[in-house]
Coordinates of C-alpha atoms in Angstrom, one line a residue:
M1 CA 2.5 19.3 8.4
L2 CA -0.2 21.5 7.3
R3 CA 1.9 24.8 8.7
D4 CA 5.0 23.4 7.7
K5 CA 4.0 22.8 4.2
T6 CA 5.3 19.3 4.1
P7 CA 3.6 17.6 1.0
A8 CA 2.7 14.4 2.8
V9 CA 3.8 12.6 6.0
L10 CA 3.7 8.7 6.5
I11 CA 2.3 7.8 9.7
L12 CA 3.3 4.6 11.4
E13 CA 1.9 2.8 14.6
S14 CA 3.9 1.4 17.2
D15 CA 3.1 -2.2 16.2
A16 CA 3.8 -1.7 12.5
A17 CA 6.0 -4.3 10.7
W18 CA 7.6 -4.5 7.6
D19 CA 9.8 -6.4 5.7
V20 CA 13.7 -6.2 5.3
E21 CA 13.8 -5.0 1.7
T22 CA 11.2 -2.4 2.2
R23 CA 13.3 0.1 0.6
A24 CA 13.2 -1.5 -2.6
I25 CA 9.6 -2.6 -2.2
M26 CA 8.8 1.2 -2.0
R27 CA 10.6 2.3 -5.0
N28 CA 8.9 -0.3 -6.8
L29 CA 5.5 0.6 -5.7
N30 CA 6.5 4.6 -6.2
Q31 CA 7.2 3.3 -10.1
H32 CA 4.0 1.6 -10.9
F33 CA 1.7 4.2 -8.8
T34 CA 3.1 6.7 -11.1
Y35 CA 2.2 4.6 -13.7
F36 CA -1.4 4.0 -12.4
L37 CA -2.1 7.4 -11.6
D38 CA -1.2 8.4 -15.5
A39 CA -3.6 5.5 -16.4
I40 CA -6.3 6.7 -14.6
N41 CA -5.7 10.2 -16.1
S42 CA -5.4 11.2 -12.2
K43 CA -6.1 15.0 -11.5
V44 CA -5.1 17.4 -9.2
L45 CA -7.5 17.8 -6.1
A46 CA -8.9 21.1 -5.1
N47 CA -6.4 22.5 -2.2
P48 CA -8.6 24.9 0.1
G49 CA -5.9 25.8 2.3
F50 CA -4.1 29.4 1.5
Q51 CA -0.7 27.6 0.9
G52 CA -2.6 25.3 -1.2
R53 CA -4.3 28.0 -3.3
T54 CA -0.6 29.8 -4.1
M55 CA 1.8 27.2 -4.2
Q56 CA 0.2 24.0 -5.7
P57 CA -0.5 22.9 -9.5
P58 CA -4.1 24.0 -10.1
A59 CA -6.9 21.7 -9.2
G60 CA -7.7 19.6 -12.1
S61 CA -4.2 19.6 -13.9
G62 CA -2.4 16.4 -14.8
L63 CA 0.0 14.0 -13.4
A64 CA 3.7 16.2 -13.3
L65 CA 7.0 14.7 -11.9
N66 CA 8.2 16.5 -9.3
P67 CA 11.2 15.2 -7.4
D68 CA 10.2 17.5 -4.1
D69 CA 6.8 15.2 -4.1
P70 CA 7.6 11.9 -5.7
W71 CA 4.5 10.3 -4.7
H72 CA 2.4 13.1 -5.9
S73 CA 0.4 14.1 -2.8
G74 CA -1.6 16.5 -4.8
H75 CA -3.8 13.7 -6.1
W76 CA -4.9 11.9 -2.9
D77 CA -5.7 12.5 0.4
L78 CA -4.7 9.1 1.7
F79 CA -2.5 6.3 0.8
S80 CA -3.1 3.1 3.1
L81 CA 0.0 1.0 3.2
G82 CA -1.0 -1.2 6.3
Q83 CA -4.7 -1.7 6.4
C84 CA -6.1 -5.1 8.0
F85 CA -9.2 -5.0 5.5
E86 CA -10.1 -3.6 2.3
D87 CA -13.2 -3.3 0.6
S88 CA -14.3 -5.1 -2.6
A89 CA -15.8 -1.4 -4.1
N90 CA -13.4 0.2 -6.4
S91 CA -11.4 -3.2 -6.9
N92 CA -11.3 -2.9 -10.7
T93 CA -9.5 0.4 -10.9
A94 CA -6.3 -1.0 -10.2
L95 CA -2.9 -1.8 -11.5
R96 CA -1.3 -5.4 -11.0
Y97 CA 2.3 -5.3 -10.9
P98 CA 5.4 -7.7 -9.9
D99 CA 7.0 -7.7 -6.8
E100 CA 10.4 -9.8 -6.5
H101 CA 10.1 -9.4 -2.3
I102 CA 6.7 -10.9 -1.5
K103 CA 5.7 -14.3 -1.2
P104 CA 3.4 -15.8 -3.9
G105 CA -0.2 -17.2 -3.8
N106 CA -1.9 -14.3 -2.5
D107 CA -5.7 -13.6 -3.3
Y108 CA -7.1 -10.5 -4.6
F109 CA -10.9 -10.8 -4.6
G110 CA -10.6 -14.6 -6.0
D111 CA -8.1 -13.4 -8.6
G112 CA -4.7 -15.2 -7.2
L113 CA -1.6 -13.3 -7.6
G114 CA 2.0 -14.7 -8.1
A115 CA 4.7 -12.5 -6.9
E116 CA 2.5 -9.6 -7.5
R117 CA 0.9 -6.5 -5.6
V118 CA -2.0 -4.4 -6.6
V119 CA -2.1 -0.8 -6.2
R120 CA -5.8 0.6 -6.2
L121 CA -8.4 2.7 -5.8
S122 CA -9.7 2.0 -2.0
G123 CA -13.3 1.1 -1.7
G124 CA -12.9 1.5 2.5
I125 CA -10.3 0.2 4.6
V126 CA -10.1 -0.6 8.4
C127 CA -7.1 -0.1 10.7
T128 CA -4.5 2.4 10.6
T129 CA -1.0 0.7 10.9
A130 CA 0.9 2.6 8.3
Y131 CA -0.5 5.4 5.7
A132 CA 0.6 8.5 4.2
V133 CA -1.5 11.5 4.4
S134 CA -1.5 14.7 2.1
Q135 CA -2.0 18.2 2.4
T136 CA -5.6 18.1 1.8
G137 CA -6.0 15.0 3.8
A138 CA -4.7 16.3 7.0
L139 CA -7.1 19.2 6.3
K140 CA -10.3 17.2 5.6
L141 CA -9.3 14.6 8.7
L142 CA -8.7 17.5 11.0
L143 CA -12.2 19.1 10.4
R144 CA -14.1 15.8 10.3
S145 CA -12.6 14.3 13.3
A146 CA -13.3 17.5 15.3
I147 CA -16.7 17.1 14.8
D148 CA -17.2 13.3 15.3
L149 CA -15.5 12.5 18.7
D150 CA -16.7 9.2 19.6
N151 CA -15.8 7.0 16.8
P152 CA -12.3 5.2 15.9
V153 CA -10.1 7.3 13.6
D154 CA -10.1 4.2 10.9
L155 CA -13.8 4.0 10.9
V156 CA -14.2 7.8 9.9
M157 CA -11.7 7.1 7.5
R158 CA -13.7 4.4 6.0
R159 CA -16.8 6.3 6.1
M160 CA -15.5 9.3 4.2
I161 CA -13.9 7.0 1.7
K162 CA -17.1 5.2 1.0
S163 CA -18.9 8.9 0.5
G164 CA -16.1 9.9 -1.7
D165 CA -15.1 12.8 0.6
L166 CA -11.6 11.3 1.1
V167 CA -9.6 9.9 -2.3
T168 CA -7.8 7.0 -1.1
Y169 CA -5.6 4.4 -2.5
S170 CA -3.8 1.4 -1.0
V171 CA -1.6 -1.7 -1.8
M172 CA -2.7 -5.2 -1.7
P173 CA -0.8 -7.3 -0.4
T174 CA 0.3 -4.4 2.3
V175 CA 3.7 -3.3 2.3
F176 CA 3.5 -3.0 6.4
G177 CA 1.9 -5.1 8.6
Q178 CA 1.3 -5.7 12.3
W179 CA 3.6 -7.4 14.6
E180 CA 2.8 -9.9 17.8
Y181 CA 4.7 -11.9 20.1
K182 CA 5.2 -15.7 19.5
D183 CA 2.8 -18.0 21.1
Y184 CA 4.0 -19.5 24.6
I185 CA 6.5 -16.7 26.0
G186 CA 4.1 -15.6 28.4
M187 CA 3.2 -12.5 26.2
A188 CA -0.6 -13.3 24.8
E189 CA -1.5 -14.1 27.9
R190 CA -0.9 -10.9 29.8
G191 CA -2.6 -9.1 26.8
A192 CA 0.9 -7.6 25.5
N193 CA -0.3 -8.5 21.8
S194 CA -3.5 -6.2 22.3
D195 CA -4.6 -3.0 23.8
I196 CA -8.0 -3.7 23.2
H197 CA -8.3 -7.2 24.0
G198 CA -6.8 -8.3 27.2
G199 CA -5.0 -11.3 28.0
D200 CA -5.6 -14.6 30.2
S201 CA -3.4 -15.1 32.5
D202 CA -5.2 -17.6 35.1
G203 CA -3.3 -20.9 35.7
A204 CA 0.2 -21.6 35.0
L205 CA 2.2 -20.3 31.9
N206 CA 3.2 -22.5 28.9
L207 CA 6.6 -21.1 28.4
T208 CA 7.7 -23.7 25.9
G209 CA 8.1 -21.0 23.1
W210 CA 11.4 -19.4 24.4
D211 CA 12.9 -22.9 23.2
D212 CA 12.7 -21.5 19.6
V213 CA 13.4 -18.0 20.8
K214 CA 17.2 -19.2 22.3
K215 CA 17.6 -20.5 18.8
T216 CA 16.4 -17.3 16.6
G217 CA 16.5 -14.5 18.9
S218 CA 13.3 -13.6 17.6
V219 CA 10.2 -13.3 20.0
W220 CA 7.9 -11.3 17.0
R221 CA 5.9 -12.5 14.1
D222 CA 3.4 -10.9 11.7
R223 CA 0.2 -10.7 13.1
Q224 CA -1.4 -14.2 12.1
D225 CA -5.4 -12.7 12.0
H226 CA -4.5 -10.4 9.0
K227 CA -4.1 -12.6 6.0
D228 CA -3.4 -9.5 3.7
V229 CA 0.5 -9.7 4.7
A230 CA 2.9 -11.8 2.3
F231 CA 6.6 -10.8 4.2
K232 CA 9.3 -12.7 2.9
S233 CA 11.4 -11.7 5.2
M234 CA 10.1 -9.8 8.5
A235 CA 12.3 -7.1 9.7
L236 CA 12.1 -7.7 13.4
D237 CA 12.1 -11.7 12.9
K238 CA 15.3 -11.5 10.9
A239 CA 17.1 -8.9 12.8
W240 CA 19.0 -10.9 15.4
G241 CA 20.9 -12.8 12.5
I242 CA 21.6 -9.3 10.9
V243 CA 23.0 -7.7 13.5
F244 CA 24.9 -10.4 15.6
G245 CA 25.3 -13.2 12.8
E246 CA 26.2 -16.7 13.9
S247 CA 25.9 -15.5 17.4
T248 CA 23.1 -17.0 19.5
L249 CA 20.8 -15.5 22.2
E250 CA 22.3 -18.2 24.8
A251 CA 25.5 -17.2 24.4
S252 CA 24.5 -13.6 26.4
Q253 CA 22.2 -15.3 28.9
F254 CA 22.8 -15.5 32.4
K255 CA 24.7 -18.5 33.7
E256 CA 24.2 -19.3 37.2
A257 CA 27.1 -22.1 37.1
D258 CA 29.5 -19.6 35.8
G259 CA 28.2 -16.7 38.0
N260 CA 27.9 -14.1 34.9

């Protein structure tokens, strides 16, 4: 992205999940993120890259609308859209806004939310399920991670955020989450829900969860131990009904008696 002069890139991990209405959610976030940056009098960050010195607005200039860069990537290094943890530091530098595509009843550091999200200055994230990185952020992360090879990238990011070296914003509840396999279909036992934590396949498998899968056509759900996720309609879970309508999984399964 540095070579191609791309303003920013969205990075999704392979277990990222999102709502059916993500396009509308992101349009709404973009509008309120623009309001937020203007309200906090955000300034363009210094870009030491050659192209940055010659092509971007000068460092310290204010917010300007640019159809080629609608997310104002000159104002931030990282924009986290799918963290599994966010620190309470900087939580007062935030904008609360309505979002019809979210379940109400979430918590923002003791403050109850309705059908709302909060876009904020990050205090330090964990997990890199979904994030956007800008030109300045990519440059900083390439250099910093090349010097510190033994640490997980999300913890390097967290330390850089807390030190002030990585200007980062985040949204809570997150727009993206992580999916995992539903219980009792044999996937958790084989360790399919995590590359870090292995499974436990000793003994007979409990496969009673397949009764529900046959009805819904979904083997996925949002990750249960990530509480800052509030999908109304998680896309993977709803995909069967969107694609196949009223047809059931059983209709296309092998039937030994029919020989098909």
